[in-house]
mmCIF file of the C-alpha atoms, coordinates in Angstrom:
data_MODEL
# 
_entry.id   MODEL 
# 
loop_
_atom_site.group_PDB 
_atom_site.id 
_atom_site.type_symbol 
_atom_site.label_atom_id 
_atom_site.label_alt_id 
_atom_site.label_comp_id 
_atom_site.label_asym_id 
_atom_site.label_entity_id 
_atom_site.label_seq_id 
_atom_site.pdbx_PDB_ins_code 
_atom_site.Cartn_x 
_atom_site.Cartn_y 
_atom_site.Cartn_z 
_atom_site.occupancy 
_atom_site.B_iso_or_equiv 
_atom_site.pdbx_formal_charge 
_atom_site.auth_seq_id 
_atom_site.auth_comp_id 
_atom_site.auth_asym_id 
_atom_site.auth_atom_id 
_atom_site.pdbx_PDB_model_num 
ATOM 1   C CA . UNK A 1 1   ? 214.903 -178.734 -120.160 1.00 0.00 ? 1   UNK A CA 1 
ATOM 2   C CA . UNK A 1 2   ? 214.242 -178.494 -116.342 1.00 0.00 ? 2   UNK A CA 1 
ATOM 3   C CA . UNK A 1 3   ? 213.906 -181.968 -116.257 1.00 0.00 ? 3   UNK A CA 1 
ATOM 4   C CA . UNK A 1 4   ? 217.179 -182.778 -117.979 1.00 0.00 ? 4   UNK A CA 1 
ATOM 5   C CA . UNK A 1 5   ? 219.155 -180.004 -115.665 1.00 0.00 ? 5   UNK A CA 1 
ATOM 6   C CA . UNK A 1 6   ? 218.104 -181.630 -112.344 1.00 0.00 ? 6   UNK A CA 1 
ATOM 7   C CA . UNK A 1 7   ? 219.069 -185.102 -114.269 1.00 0.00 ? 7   UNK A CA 1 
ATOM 8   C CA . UNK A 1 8   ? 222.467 -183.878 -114.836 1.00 0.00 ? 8   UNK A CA 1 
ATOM 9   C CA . UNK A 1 9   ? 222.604 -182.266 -110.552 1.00 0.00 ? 9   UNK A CA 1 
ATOM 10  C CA . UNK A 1 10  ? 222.094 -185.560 -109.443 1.00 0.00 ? 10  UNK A CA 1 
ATOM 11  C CA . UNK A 1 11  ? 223.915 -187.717 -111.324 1.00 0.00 ? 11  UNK A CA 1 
ATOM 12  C CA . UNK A 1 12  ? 227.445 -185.273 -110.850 1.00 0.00 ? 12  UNK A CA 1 
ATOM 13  C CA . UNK A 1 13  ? 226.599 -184.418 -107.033 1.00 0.00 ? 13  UNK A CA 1 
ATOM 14  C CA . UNK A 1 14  ? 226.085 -188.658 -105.890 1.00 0.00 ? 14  UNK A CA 1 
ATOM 15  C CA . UNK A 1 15  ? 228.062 -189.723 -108.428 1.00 0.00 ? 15  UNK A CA 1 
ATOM 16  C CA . UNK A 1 16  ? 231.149 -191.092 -106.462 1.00 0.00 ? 16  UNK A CA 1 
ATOM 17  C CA . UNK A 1 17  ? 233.298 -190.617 -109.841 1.00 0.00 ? 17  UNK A CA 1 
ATOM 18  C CA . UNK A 1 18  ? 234.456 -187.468 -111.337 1.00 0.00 ? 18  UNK A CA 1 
ATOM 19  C CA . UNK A 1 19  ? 233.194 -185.822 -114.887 1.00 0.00 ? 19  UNK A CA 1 
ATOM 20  C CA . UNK A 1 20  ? 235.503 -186.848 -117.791 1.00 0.00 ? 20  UNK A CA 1 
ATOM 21  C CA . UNK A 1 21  ? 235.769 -184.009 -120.249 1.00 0.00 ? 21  UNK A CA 1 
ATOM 22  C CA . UNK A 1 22  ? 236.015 -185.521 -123.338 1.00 0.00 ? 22  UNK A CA 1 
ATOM 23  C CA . UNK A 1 23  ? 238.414 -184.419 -125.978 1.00 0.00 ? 23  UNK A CA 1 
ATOM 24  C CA . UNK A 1 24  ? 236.297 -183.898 -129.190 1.00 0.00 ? 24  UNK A CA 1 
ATOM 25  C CA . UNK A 1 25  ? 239.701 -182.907 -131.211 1.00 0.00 ? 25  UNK A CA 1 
ATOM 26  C CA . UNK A 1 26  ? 240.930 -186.886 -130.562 1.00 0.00 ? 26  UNK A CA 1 
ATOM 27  C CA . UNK A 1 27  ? 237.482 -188.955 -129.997 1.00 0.00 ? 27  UNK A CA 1 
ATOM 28  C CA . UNK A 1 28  ? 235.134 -190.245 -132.726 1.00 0.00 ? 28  UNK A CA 1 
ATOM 29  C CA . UNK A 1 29  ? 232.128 -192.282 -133.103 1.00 0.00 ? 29  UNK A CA 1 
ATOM 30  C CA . UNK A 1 30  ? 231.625 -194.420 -136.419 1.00 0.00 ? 30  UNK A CA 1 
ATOM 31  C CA . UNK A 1 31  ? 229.619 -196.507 -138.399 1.00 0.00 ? 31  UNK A CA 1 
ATOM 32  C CA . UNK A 1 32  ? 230.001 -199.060 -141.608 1.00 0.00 ? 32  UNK A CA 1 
ATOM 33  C CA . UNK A 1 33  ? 228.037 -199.388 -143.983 1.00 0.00 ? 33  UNK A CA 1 
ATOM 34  C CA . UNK A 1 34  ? 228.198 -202.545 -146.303 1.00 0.00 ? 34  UNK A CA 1 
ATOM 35  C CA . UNK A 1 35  ? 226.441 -203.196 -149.817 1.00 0.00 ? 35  UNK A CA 1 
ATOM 36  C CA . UNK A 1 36  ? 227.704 -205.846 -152.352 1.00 0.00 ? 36  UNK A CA 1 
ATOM 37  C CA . UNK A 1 37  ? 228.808 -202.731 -154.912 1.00 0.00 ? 37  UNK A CA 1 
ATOM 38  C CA . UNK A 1 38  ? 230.685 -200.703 -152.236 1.00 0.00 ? 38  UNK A CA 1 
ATOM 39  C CA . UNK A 1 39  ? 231.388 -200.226 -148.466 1.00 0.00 ? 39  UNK A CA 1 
ATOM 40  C CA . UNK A 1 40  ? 231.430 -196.990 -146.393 1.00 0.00 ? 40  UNK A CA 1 
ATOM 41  C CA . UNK A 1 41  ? 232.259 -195.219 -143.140 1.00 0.00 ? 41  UNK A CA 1 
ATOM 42  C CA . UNK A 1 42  ? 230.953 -192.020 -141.598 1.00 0.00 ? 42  UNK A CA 1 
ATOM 43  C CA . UNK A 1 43  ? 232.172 -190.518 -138.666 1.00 0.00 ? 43  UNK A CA 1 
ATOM 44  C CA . UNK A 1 44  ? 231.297 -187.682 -136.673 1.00 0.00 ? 44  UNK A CA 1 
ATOM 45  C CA . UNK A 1 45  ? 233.194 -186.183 -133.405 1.00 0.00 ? 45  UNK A CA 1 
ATOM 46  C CA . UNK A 1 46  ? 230.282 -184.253 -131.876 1.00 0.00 ? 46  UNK A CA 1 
ATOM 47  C CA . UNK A 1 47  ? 229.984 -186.476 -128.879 1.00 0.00 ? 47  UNK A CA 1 
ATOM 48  C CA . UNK A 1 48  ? 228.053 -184.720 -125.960 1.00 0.00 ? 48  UNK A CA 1 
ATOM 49  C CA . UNK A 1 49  ? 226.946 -185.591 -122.994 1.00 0.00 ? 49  UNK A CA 1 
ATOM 50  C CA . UNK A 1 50  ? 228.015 -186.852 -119.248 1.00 0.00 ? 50  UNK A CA 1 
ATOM 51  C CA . UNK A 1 51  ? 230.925 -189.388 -118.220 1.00 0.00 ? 51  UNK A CA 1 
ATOM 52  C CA . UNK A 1 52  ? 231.669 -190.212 -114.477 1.00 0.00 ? 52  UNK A CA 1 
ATOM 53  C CA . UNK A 1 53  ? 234.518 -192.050 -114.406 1.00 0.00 ? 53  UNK A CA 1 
ATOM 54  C CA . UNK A 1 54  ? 235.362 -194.047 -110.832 1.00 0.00 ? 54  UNK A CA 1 
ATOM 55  C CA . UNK A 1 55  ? 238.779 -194.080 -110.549 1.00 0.00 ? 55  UNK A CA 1 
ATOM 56  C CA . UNK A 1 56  ? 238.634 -196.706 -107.912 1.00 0.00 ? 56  UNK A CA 1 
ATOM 57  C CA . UNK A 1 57  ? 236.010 -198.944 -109.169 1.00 0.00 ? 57  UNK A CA 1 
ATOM 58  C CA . UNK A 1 58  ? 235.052 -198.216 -112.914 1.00 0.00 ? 58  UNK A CA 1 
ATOM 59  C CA . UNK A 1 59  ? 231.953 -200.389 -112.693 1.00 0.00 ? 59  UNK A CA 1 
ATOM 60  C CA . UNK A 1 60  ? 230.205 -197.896 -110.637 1.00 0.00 ? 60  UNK A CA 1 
ATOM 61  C CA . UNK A 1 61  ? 230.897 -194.917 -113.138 1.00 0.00 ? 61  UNK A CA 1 
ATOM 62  C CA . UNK A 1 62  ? 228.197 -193.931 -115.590 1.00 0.00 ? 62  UNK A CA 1 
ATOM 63  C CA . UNK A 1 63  ? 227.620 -193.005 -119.472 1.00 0.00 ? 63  UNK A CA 1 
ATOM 64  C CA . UNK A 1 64  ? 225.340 -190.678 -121.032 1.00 0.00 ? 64  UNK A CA 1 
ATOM 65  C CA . UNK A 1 65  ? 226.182 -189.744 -124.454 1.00 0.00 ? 65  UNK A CA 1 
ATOM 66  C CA . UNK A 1 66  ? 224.577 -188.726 -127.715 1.00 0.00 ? 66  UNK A CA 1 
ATOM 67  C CA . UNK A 1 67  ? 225.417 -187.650 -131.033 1.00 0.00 ? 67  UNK A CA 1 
ATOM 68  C CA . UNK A 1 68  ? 223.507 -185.661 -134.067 1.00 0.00 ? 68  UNK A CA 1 
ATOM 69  C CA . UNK A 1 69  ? 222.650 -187.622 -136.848 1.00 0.00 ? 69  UNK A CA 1 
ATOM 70  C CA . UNK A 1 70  ? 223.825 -184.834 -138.880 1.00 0.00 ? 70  UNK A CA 1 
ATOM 71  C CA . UNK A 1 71  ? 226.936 -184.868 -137.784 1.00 0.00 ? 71  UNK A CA 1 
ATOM 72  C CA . UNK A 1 72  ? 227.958 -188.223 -139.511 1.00 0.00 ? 72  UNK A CA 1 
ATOM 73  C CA . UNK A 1 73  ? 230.024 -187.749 -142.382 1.00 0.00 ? 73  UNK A CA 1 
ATOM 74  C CA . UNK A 1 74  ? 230.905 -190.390 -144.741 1.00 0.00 ? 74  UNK A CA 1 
ATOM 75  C CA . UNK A 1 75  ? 232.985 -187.969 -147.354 1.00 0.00 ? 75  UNK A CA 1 
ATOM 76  C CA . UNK A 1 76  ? 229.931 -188.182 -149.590 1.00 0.00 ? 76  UNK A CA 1 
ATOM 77  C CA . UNK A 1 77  ? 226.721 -185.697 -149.292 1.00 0.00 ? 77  UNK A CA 1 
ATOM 78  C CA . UNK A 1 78  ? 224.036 -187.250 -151.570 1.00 0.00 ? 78  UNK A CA 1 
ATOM 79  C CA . UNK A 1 79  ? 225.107 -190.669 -149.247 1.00 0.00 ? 79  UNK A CA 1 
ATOM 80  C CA . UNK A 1 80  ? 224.954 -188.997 -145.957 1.00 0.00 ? 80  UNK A CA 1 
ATOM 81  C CA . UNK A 1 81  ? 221.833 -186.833 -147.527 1.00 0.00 ? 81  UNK A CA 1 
ATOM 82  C CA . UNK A 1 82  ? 219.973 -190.012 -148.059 1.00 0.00 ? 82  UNK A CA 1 
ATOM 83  C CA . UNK A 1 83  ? 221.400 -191.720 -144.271 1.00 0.00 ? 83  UNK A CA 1 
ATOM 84  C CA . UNK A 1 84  ? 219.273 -188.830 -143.020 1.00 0.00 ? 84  UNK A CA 1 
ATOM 85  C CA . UNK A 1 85  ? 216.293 -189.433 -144.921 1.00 0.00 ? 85  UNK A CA 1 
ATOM 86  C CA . UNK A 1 86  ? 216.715 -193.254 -144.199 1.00 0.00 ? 86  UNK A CA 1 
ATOM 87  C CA . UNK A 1 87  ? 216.748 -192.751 -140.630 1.00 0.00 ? 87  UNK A CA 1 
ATOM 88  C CA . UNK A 1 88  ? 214.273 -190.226 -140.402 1.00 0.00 ? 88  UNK A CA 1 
ATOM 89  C CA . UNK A 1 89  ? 216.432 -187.494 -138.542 1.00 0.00 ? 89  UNK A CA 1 
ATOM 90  C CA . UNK A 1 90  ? 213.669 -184.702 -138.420 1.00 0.00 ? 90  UNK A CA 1 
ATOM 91  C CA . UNK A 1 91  ? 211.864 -187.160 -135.855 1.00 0.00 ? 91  UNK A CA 1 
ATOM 92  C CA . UNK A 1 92  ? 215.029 -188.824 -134.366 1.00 0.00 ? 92  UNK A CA 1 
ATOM 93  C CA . UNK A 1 93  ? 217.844 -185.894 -134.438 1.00 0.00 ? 93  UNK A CA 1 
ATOM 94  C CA . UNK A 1 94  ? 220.194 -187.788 -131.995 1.00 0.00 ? 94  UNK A CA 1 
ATOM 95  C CA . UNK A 1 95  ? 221.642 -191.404 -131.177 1.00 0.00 ? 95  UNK A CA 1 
ATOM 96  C CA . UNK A 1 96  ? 222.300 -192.035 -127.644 1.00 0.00 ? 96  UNK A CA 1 
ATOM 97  C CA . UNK A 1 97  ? 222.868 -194.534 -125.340 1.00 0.00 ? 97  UNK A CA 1 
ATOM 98  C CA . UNK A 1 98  ? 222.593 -194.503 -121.359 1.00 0.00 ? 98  UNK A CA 1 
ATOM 99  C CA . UNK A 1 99  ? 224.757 -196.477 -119.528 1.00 0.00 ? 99  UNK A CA 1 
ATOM 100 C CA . UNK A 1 100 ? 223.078 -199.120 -116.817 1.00 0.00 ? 100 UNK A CA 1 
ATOM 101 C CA . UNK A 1 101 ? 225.809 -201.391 -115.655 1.00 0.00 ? 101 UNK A CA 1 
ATOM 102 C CA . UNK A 1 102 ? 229.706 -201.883 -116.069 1.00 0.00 ? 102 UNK A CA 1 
ATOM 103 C CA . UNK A 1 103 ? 231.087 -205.004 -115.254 1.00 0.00 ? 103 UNK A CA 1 
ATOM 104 C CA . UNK A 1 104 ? 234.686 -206.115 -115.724 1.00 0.00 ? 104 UNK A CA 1 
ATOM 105 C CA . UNK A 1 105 ? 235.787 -209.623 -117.509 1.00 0.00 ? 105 UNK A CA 1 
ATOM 106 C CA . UNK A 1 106 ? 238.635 -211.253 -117.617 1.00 0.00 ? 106 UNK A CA 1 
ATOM 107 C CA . UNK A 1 107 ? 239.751 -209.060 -121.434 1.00 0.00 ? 107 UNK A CA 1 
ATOM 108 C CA . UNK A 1 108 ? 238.251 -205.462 -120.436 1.00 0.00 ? 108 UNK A CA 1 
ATOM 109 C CA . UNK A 1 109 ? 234.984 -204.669 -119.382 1.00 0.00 ? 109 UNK A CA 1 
ATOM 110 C CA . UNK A 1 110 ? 231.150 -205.013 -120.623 1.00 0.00 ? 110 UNK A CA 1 
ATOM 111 C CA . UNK A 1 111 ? 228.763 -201.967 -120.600 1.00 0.00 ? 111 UNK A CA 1 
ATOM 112 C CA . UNK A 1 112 ? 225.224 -202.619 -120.838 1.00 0.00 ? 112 UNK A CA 1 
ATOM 113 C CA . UNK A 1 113 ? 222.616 -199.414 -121.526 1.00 0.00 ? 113 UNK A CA 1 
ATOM 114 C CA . UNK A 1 114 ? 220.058 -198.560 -123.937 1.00 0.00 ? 114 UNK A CA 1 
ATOM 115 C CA . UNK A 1 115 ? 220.745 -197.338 -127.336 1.00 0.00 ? 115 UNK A CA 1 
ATOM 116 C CA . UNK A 1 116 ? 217.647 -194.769 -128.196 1.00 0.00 ? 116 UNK A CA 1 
ATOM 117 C CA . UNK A 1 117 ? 217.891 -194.423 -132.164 1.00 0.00 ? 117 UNK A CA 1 
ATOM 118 C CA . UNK A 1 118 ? 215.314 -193.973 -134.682 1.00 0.00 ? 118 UNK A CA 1 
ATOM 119 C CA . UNK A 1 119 ? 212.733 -193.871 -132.009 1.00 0.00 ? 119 UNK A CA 1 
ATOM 120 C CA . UNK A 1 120 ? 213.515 -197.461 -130.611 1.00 0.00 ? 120 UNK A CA 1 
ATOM 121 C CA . UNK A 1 121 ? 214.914 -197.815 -127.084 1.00 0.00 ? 121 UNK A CA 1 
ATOM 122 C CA . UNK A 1 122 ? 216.788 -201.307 -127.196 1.00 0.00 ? 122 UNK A CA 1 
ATOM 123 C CA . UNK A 1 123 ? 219.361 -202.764 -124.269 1.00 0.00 ? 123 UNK A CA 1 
ATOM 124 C CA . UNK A 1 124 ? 222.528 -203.487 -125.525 1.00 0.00 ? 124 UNK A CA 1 
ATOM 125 C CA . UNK A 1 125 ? 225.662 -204.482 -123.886 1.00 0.00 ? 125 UNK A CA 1 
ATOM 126 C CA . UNK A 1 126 ? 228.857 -203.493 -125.650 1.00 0.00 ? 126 UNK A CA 1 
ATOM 127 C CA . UNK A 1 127 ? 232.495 -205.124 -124.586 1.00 0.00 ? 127 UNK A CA 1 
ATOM 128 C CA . UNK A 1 128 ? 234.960 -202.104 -124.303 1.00 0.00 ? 128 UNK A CA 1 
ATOM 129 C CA . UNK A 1 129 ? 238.452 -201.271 -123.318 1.00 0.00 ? 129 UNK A CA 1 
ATOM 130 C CA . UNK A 1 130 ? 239.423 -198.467 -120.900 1.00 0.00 ? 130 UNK A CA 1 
ATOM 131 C CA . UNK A 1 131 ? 243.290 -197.210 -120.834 1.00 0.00 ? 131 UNK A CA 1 
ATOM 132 C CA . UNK A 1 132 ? 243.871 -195.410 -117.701 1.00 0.00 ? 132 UNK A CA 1 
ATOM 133 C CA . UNK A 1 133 ? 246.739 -192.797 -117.425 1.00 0.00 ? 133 UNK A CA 1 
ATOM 134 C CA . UNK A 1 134 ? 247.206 -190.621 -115.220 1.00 0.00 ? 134 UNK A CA 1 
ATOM 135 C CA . UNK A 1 135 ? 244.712 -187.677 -115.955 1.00 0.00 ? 135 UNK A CA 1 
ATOM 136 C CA . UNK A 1 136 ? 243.626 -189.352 -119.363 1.00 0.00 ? 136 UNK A CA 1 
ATOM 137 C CA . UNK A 1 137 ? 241.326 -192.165 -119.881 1.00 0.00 ? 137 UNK A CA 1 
ATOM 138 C CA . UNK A 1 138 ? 240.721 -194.036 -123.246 1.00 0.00 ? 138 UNK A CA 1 
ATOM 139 C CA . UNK A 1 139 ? 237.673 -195.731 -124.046 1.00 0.00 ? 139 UNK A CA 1 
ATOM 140 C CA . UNK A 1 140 ? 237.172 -198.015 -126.910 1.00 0.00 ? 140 UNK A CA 1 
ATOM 141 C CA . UNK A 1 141 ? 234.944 -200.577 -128.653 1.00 0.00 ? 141 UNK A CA 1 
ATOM 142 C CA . UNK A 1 142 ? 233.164 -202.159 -131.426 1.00 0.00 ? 142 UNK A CA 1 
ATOM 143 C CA . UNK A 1 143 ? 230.276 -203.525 -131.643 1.00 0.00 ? 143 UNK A CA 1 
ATOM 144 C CA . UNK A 1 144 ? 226.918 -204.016 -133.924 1.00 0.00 ? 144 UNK A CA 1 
ATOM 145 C CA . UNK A 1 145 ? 223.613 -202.959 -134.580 1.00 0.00 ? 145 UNK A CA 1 
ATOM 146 C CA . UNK A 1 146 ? 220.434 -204.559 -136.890 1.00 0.00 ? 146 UNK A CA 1 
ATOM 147 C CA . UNK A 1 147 ? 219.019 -201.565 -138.958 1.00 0.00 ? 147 UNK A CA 1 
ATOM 148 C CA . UNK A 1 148 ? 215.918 -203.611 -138.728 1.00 0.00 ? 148 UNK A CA 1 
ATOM 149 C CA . UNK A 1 149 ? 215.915 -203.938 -134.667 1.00 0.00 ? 149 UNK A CA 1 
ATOM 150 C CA . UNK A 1 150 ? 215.412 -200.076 -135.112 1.00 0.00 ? 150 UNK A CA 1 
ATOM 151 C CA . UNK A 1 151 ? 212.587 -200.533 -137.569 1.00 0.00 ? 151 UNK A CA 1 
ATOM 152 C CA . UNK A 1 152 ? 214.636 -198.606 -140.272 1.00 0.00 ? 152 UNK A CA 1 
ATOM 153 C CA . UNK A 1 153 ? 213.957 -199.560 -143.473 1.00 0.00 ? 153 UNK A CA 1 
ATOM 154 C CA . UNK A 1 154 ? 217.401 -200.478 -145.470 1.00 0.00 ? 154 UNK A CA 1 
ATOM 155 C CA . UNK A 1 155 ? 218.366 -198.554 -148.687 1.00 0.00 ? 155 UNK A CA 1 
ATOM 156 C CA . UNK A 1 156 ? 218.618 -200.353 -151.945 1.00 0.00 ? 156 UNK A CA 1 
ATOM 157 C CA . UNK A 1 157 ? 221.085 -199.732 -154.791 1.00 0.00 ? 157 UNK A CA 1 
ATOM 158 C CA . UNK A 1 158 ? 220.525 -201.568 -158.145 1.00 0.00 ? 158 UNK A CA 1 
ATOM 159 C CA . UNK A 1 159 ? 217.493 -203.311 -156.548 1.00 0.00 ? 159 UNK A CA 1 
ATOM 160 C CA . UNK A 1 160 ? 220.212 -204.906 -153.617 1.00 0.00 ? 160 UNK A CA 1 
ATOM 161 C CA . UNK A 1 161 ? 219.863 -203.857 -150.046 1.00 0.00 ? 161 UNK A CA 1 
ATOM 162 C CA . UNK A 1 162 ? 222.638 -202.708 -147.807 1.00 0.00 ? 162 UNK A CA 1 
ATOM 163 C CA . UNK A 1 163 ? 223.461 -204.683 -145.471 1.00 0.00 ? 163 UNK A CA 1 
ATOM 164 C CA . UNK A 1 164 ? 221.129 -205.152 -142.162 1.00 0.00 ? 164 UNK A CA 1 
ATOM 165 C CA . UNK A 1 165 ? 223.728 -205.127 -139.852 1.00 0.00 ? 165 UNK A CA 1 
ATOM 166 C CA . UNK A 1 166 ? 226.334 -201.659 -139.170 1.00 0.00 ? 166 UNK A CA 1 
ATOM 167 C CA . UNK A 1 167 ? 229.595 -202.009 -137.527 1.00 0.00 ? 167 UNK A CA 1 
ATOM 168 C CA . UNK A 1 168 ? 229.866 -198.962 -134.851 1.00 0.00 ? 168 UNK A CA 1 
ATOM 169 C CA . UNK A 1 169 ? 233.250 -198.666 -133.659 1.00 0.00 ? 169 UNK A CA 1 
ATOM 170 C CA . UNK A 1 170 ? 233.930 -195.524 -130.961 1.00 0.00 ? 170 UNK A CA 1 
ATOM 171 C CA . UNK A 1 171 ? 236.847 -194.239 -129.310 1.00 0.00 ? 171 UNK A CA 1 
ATOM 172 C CA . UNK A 1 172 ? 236.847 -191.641 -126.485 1.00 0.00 ? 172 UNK A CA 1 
ATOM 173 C CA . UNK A 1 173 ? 239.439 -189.878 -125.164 1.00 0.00 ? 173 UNK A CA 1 
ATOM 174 C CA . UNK A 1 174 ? 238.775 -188.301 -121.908 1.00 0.00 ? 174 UNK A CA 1 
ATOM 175 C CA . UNK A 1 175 ? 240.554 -186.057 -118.882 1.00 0.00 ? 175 UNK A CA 1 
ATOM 176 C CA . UNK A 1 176 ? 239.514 -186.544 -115.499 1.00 0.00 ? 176 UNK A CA 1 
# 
């Protein structure tokens, strides 16, 4: 926990951005899930973490985020019951992803980090949009993830697996 606190001191005190708070009553994180007899979406909105947005040059600012697997809700509890069994959440209790370079294209911007989940650490690099206004910034993408890139095994109904690959789709809403 010591470790983690004097993280968190030096990223906000040279850190030439400031801390977003983020609005948990607006901003979401999701997933889809796809099988041939049904599709599915769970959601959760307990996003923690750091954001330092630069105002004045948002490549240099910097993501830290994580969410509880038990916090995804997909409106059904013997589904998201068995999600948690599936992924293992008593060893792996949180996604997260860590933020190790923004760089801005010519339709938004491109963050590459690593996504930690079910015990696999895996660079990624996820095209996103930021909305700037005034005090509020709005950060959105989608992107997706191979269950079996995370070594999870995928969940069979009527002898047919779901789909390897989940769409994740988050939207942030942030005041700086």
């Amino acid at each position: 926990m010591r470790k983690l606190i004097i993280i968190l001191f030096f990223q906000v005190a040279f850190a030439q951005g400031v801390p977003v708070t983020i609005d948990v009553d607006q901003s979401f994180i999701s997933y889809d899930g796809r099988h041939p007899a049904h599709n599915w979406t769970g959601v959760s909105k307990e996003i923690k973490g750091s954001f330092i947005f630069d105002k004045d040059n948002p490549t240099a600012s910097n993501v830290d985020l994580f969410v509880p697997v038990f916090s995804f809700d997909s409106k059904n509890s013997n589904r998201d019951s068995n999600m948690l069994d599936v992924i293992e959440d008593y060893f792996y209790p949180t996604v997260s992803f860590t933020s190790s370079e923004i760089t801005k294209e010519d339709n938004g911007y491109l963050i590459t980090g690593i996504l930690f989940f079910h015990g696999v650490k895996k660079e990624i690099t996820i095209p996103l949009n930021f909305i700037l206004d005034d005090k509020k910034i709005i950060v959105d993408a989608d992107f997706s993830v191979s269950l079996s890139d995370y070594e999870i095994k995928r969940p069979s109904l009527l002898t047919i697996k779901m789909k390897d690959d989940i769409s994740i789709k988050f939207y942030l809403v942030g005041f700086i």
